[in-house]
mmCIF file of C-alpha atoms in Angstrom:
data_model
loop_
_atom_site.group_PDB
_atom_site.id
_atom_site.type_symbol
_atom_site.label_atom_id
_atom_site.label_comp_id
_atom_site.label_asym_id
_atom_site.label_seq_id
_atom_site.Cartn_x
_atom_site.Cartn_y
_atom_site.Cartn_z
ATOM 1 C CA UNK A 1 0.000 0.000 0.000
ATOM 2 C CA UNK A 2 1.030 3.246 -0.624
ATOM 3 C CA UNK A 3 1.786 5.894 2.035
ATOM 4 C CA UNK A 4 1.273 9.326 1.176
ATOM 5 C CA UNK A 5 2.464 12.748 3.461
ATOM 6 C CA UNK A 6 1.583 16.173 2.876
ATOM 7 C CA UNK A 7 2.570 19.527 3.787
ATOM 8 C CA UNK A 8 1.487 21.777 5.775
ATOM 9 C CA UNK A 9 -1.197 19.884 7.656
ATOM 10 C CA UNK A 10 -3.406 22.679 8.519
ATOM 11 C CA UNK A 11 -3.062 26.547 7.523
ATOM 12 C CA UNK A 12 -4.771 29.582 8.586
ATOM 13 C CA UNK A 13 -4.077 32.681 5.535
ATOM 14 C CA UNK A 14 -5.631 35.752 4.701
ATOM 15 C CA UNK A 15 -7.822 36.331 1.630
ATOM 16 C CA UNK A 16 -6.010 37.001 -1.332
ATOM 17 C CA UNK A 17 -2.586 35.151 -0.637
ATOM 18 C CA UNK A 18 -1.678 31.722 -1.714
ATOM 19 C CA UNK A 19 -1.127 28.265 -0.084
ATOM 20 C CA UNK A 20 0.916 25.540 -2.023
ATOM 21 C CA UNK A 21 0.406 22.368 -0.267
ATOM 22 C CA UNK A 22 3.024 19.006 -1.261
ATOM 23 C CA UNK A 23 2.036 15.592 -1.585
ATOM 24 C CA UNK A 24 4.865 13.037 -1.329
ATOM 25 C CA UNK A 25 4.172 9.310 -2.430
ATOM 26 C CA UNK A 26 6.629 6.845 -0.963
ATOM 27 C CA UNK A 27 6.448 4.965 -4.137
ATOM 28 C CA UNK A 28 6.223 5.910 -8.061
ATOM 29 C CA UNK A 29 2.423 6.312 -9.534
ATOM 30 C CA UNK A 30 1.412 7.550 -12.918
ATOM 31 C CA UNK A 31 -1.263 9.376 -11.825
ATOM 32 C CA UNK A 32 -2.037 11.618 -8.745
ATOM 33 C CA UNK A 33 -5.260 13.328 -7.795
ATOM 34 C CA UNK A 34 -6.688 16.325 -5.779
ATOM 35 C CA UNK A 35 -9.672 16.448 -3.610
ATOM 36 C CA UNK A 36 -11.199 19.335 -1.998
ATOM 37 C CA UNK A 37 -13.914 18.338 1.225
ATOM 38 C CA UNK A 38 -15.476 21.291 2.685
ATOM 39 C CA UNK A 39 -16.953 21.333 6.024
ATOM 40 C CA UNK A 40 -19.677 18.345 6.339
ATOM 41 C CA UNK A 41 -19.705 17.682 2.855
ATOM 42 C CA UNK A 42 -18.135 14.833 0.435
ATOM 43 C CA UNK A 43 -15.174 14.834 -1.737
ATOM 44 C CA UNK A 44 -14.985 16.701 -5.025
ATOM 45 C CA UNK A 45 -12.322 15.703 -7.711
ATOM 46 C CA UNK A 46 -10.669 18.941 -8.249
ATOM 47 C CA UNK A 47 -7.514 17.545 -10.624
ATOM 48 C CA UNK A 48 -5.916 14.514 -11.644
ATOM 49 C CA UNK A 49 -1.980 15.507 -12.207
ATOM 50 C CA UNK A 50 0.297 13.547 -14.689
ATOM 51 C CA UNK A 51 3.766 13.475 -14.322
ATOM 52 C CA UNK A 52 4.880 15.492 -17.979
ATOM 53 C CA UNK A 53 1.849 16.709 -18.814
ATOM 54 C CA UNK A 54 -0.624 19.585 -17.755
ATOM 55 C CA UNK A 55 -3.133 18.783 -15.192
ATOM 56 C CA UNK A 56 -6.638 17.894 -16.271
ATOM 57 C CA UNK A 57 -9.385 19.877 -13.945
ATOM 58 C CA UNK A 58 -12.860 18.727 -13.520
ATOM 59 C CA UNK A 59 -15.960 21.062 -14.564
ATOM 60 C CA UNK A 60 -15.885 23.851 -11.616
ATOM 61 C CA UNK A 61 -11.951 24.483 -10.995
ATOM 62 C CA UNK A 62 -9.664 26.199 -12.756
ATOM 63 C CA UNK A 63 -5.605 26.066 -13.658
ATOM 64 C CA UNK A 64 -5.840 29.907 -12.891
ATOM 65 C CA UNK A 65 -7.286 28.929 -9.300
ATOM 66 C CA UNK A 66 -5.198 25.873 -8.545
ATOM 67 C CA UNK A 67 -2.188 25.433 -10.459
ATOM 68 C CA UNK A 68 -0.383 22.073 -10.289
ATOM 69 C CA UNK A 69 2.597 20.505 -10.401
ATOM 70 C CA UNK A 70 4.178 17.268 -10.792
ATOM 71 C CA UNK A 71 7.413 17.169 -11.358
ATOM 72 C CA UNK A 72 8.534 13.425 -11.060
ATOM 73 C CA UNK A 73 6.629 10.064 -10.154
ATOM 74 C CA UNK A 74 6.240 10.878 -6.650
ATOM 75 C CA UNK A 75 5.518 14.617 -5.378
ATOM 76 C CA UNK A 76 2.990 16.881 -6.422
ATOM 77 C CA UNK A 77 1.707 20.618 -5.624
ATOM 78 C CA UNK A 78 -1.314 22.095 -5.431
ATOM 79 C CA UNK A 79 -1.620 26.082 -4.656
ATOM 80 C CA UNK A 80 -4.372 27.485 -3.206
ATOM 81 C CA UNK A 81 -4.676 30.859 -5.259
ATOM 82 C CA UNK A 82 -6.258 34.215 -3.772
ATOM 83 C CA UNK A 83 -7.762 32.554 -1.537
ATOM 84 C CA UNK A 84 -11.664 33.493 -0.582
ATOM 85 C CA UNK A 85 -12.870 32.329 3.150
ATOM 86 C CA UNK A 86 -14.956 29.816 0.387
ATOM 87 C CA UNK A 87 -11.542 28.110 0.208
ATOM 88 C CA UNK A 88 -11.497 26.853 3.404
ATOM 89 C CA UNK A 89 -11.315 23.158 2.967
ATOM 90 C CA UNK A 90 -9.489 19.914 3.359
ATOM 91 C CA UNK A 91 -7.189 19.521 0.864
ATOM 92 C CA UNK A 92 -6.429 15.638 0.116
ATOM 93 C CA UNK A 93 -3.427 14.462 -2.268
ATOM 94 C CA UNK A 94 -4.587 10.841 -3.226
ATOM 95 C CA UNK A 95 -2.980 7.680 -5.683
ATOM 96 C CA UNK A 96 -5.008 4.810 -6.939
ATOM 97 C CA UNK A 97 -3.956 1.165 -6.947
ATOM 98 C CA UNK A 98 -5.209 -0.973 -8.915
ATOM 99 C CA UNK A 99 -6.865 -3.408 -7.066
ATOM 100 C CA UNK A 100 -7.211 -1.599 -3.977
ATOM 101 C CA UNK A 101 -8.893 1.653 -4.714
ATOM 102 C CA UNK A 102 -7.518 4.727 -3.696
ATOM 103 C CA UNK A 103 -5.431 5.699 -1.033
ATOM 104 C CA UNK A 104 -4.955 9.396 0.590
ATOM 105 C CA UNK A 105 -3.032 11.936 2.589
ATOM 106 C CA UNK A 106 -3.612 12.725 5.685
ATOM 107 C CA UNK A 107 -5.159 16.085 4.274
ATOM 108 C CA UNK A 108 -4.777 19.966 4.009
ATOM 109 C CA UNK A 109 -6.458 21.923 6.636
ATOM 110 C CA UNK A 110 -7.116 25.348 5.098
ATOM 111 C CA UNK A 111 -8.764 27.954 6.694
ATOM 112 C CA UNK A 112 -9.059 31.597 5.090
ATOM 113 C CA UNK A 113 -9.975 34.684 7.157
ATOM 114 C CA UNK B 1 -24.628 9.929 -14.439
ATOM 115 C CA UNK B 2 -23.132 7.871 -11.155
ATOM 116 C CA UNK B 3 -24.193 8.802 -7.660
ATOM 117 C CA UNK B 4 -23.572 7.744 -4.672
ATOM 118 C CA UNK B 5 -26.400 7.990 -1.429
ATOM 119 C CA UNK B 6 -26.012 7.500 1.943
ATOM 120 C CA UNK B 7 -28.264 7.566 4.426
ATOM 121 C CA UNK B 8 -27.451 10.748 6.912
ATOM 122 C CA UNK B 9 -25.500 11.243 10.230
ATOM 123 C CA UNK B 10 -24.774 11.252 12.539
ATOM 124 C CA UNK B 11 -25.729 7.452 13.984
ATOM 125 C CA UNK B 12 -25.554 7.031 17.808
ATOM 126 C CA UNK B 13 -24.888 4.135 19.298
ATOM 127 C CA UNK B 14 -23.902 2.263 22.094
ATOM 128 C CA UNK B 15 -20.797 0.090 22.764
ATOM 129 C CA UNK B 16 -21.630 -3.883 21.621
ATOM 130 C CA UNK B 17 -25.126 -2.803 19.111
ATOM 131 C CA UNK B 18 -25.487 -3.353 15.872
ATOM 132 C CA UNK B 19 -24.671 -1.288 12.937
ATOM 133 C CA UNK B 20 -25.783 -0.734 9.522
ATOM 134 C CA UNK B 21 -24.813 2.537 7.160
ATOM 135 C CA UNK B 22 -27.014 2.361 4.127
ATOM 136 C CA UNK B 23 -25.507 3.404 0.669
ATOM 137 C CA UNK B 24 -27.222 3.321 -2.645
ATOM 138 C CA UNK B 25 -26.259 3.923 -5.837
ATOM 139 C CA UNK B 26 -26.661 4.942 -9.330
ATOM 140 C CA UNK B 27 -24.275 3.713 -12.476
ATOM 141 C CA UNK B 28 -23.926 2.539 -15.765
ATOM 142 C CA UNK B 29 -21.870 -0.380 -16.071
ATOM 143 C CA UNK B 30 -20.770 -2.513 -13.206
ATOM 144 C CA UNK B 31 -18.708 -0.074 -11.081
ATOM 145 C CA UNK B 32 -16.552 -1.597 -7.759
ATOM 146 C CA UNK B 33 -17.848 -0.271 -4.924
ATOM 147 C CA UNK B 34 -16.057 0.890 -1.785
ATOM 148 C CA UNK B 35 -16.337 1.947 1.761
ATOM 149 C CA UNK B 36 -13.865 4.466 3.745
ATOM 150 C CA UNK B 37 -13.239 5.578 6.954
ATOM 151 C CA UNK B 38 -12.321 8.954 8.432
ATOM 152 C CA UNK B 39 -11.202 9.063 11.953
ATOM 153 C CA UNK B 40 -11.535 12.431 13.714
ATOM 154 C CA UNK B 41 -8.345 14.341 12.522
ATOM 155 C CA UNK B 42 -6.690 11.900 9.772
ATOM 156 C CA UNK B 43 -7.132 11.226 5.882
ATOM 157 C CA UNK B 44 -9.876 8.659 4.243
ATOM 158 C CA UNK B 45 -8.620 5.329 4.634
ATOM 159 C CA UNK B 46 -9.681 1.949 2.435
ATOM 160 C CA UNK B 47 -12.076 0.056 4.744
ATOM 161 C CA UNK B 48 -12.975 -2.683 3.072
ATOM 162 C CA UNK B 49 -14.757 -3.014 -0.954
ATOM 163 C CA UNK B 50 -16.099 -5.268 -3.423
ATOM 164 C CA UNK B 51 -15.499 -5.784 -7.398
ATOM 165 C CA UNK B 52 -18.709 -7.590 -8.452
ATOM 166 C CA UNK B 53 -22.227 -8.692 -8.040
ATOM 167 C CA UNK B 54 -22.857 -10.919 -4.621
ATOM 168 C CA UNK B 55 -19.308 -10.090 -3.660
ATOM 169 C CA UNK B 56 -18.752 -9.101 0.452
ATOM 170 C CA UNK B 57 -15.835 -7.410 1.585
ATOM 171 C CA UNK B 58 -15.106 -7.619 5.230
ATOM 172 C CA UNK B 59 -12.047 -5.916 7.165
ATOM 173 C CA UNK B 60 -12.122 -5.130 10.866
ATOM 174 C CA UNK B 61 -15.404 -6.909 11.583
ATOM 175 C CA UNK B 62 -17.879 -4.346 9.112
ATOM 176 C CA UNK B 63 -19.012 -6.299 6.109
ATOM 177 C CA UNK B 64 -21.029 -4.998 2.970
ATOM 178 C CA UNK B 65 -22.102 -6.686 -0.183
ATOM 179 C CA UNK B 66 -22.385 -5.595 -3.443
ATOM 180 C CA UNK B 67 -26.123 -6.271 -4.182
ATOM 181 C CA UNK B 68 -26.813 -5.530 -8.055
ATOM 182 C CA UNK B 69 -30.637 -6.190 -7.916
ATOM 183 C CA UNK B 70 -31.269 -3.393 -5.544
ATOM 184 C CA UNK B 71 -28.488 -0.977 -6.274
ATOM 185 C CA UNK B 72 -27.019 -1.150 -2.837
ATOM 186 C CA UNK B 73 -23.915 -1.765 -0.532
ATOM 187 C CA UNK B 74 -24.749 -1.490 2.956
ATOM 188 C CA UNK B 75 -22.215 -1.216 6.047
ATOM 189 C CA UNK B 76 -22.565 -3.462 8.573
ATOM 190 C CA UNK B 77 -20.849 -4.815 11.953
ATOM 191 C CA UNK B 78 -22.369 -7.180 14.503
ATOM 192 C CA UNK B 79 -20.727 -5.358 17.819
ATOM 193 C CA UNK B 80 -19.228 -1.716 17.166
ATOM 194 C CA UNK B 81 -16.717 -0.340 20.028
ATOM 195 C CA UNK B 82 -15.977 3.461 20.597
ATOM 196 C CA UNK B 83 -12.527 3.304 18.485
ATOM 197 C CA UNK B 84 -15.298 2.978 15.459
ATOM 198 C CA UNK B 85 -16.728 6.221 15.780
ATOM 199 C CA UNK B 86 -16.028 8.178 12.932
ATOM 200 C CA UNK B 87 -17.475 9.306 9.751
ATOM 201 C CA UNK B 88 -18.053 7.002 6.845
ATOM 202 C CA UNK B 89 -18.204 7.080 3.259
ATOM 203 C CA UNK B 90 -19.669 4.739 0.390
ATOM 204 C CA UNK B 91 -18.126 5.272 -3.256
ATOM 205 C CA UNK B 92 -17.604 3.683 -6.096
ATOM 206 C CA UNK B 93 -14.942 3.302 -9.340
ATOM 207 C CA UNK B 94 -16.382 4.552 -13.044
ATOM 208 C CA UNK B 95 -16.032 1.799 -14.996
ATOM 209 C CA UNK B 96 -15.134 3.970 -18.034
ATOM 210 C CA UNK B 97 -11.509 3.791 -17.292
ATOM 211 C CA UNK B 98 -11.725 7.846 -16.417
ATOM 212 C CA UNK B 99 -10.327 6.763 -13.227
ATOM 213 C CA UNK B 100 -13.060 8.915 -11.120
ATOM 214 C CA UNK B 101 -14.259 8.327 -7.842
ATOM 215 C CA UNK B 102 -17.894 8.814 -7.202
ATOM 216 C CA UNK B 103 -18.285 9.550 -3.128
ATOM 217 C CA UNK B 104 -21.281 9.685 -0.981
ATOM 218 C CA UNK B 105 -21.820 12.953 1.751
ATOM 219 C CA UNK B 106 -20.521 10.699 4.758
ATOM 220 C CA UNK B 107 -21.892 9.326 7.485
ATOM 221 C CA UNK B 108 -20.771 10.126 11.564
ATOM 222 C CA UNK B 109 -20.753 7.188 13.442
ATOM 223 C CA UNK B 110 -20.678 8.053 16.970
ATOM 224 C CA UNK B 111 -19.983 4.999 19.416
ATOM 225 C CA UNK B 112 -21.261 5.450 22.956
ATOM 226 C CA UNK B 113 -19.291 3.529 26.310
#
């Protein structure tokens, strides 16, 4: 199983800065893949990230919003960009395997004042 | 399109009853279907799944099985202790190869001494 770390675990920023969280994988994976979970409510896909290739963003985010990196086959970023209090999420890094679903981070407390 | 549905939190219970999370869903296909946990404070882990009709997963004494005729894939443990409470979440795989995650709003669990 794959075991994933982020960084920072929980932030508190002001509206209008930035945030750039890291997801490290302790193992190479093709793919990699963002989830937002605001307070009480599910997950929503924001990105899956590719190593050598742009990001692809599901209906509702934006590259402008939440650029991503991935620069090799086992870190990613995702940045938070001027951030709204509406931002204030969990932010979960997550890889699939294949026969055992996905596995995450232990998250990306944001909060924006 | 897929959809996940889970029947609403939070559940109260106490130490040694009986527990069962509904979850419904909605797909083309035959999606795998999964159930994970979220302890107060950490990322979703894998809690158990299944790939196919009549299948059962099991892990940690909660079972569910994938029932095609009626759509569902219920949680369920016999005895539930207070290191259960948490919040759970039904979701399943697309089954187009898109690699998306479909995931239900959670359900709190909350375990009683």
């Amino acid at each position: 199983s794959a075991v994933i770390s982020q960084k920072p675990s929980r932030d508190i920023c002001q509206r209008g800065t930035s945030l750039t969280i890291q997801c490290q994988v302790d193992s190479q994976v093709t793919m990699m893949f963002w989830y937002r979970q605001q307070p009480g409510q599910s997950l929503t896909l924001i990105a899956t990230a590719n190593q050598g290739s742009e990001a692809t963003y599901e209906s509702g985010f934006v590259i402008d919003k939440f650029p991503i990196s991935r620069p090799n086959l086992t870190f990613s970023t995702l940045t938070v960009s001027n951030m709204s209090p509406e931002d204030s999420s969990i932010y979960l890094c997550s890889v699939e395997d294949n026969t055992q679903g996905l596995y995450f981070g232990p998250g990306t407390r944001l909060t924006v004042t | 399109g897929n959809s996940v549905t889970q029947m609403e939190g939070p559940v109260t219970l106490s130490e040694e009853a009986f527990l069962t999370i509904n979850c419904t869903y909605t797909a083309t296909g035959y999606p795998s279907l999964f159930w994970y946990v979220q302890y107060p404070g950490e990322g979703l882990q894998l809690l158990l799944k299944a790939t196919k009709a009549d299948d059962k997963g099991s892990n940690k004494g909660f079972e569910a099985t994938y029932r095609k005729e009626t759509t569902s894939f219920h949680l369920e443990k016999g005895s539930v202790q207070v290191s259960d409470s948490a919040v759970y979440f039904c979701a399943l795989s697309d089954t187009s190869g898109t690699y998306k995650y479909i995931f239900g709003t959670g359900t709190r669990l909350k375990v009683l001494a």
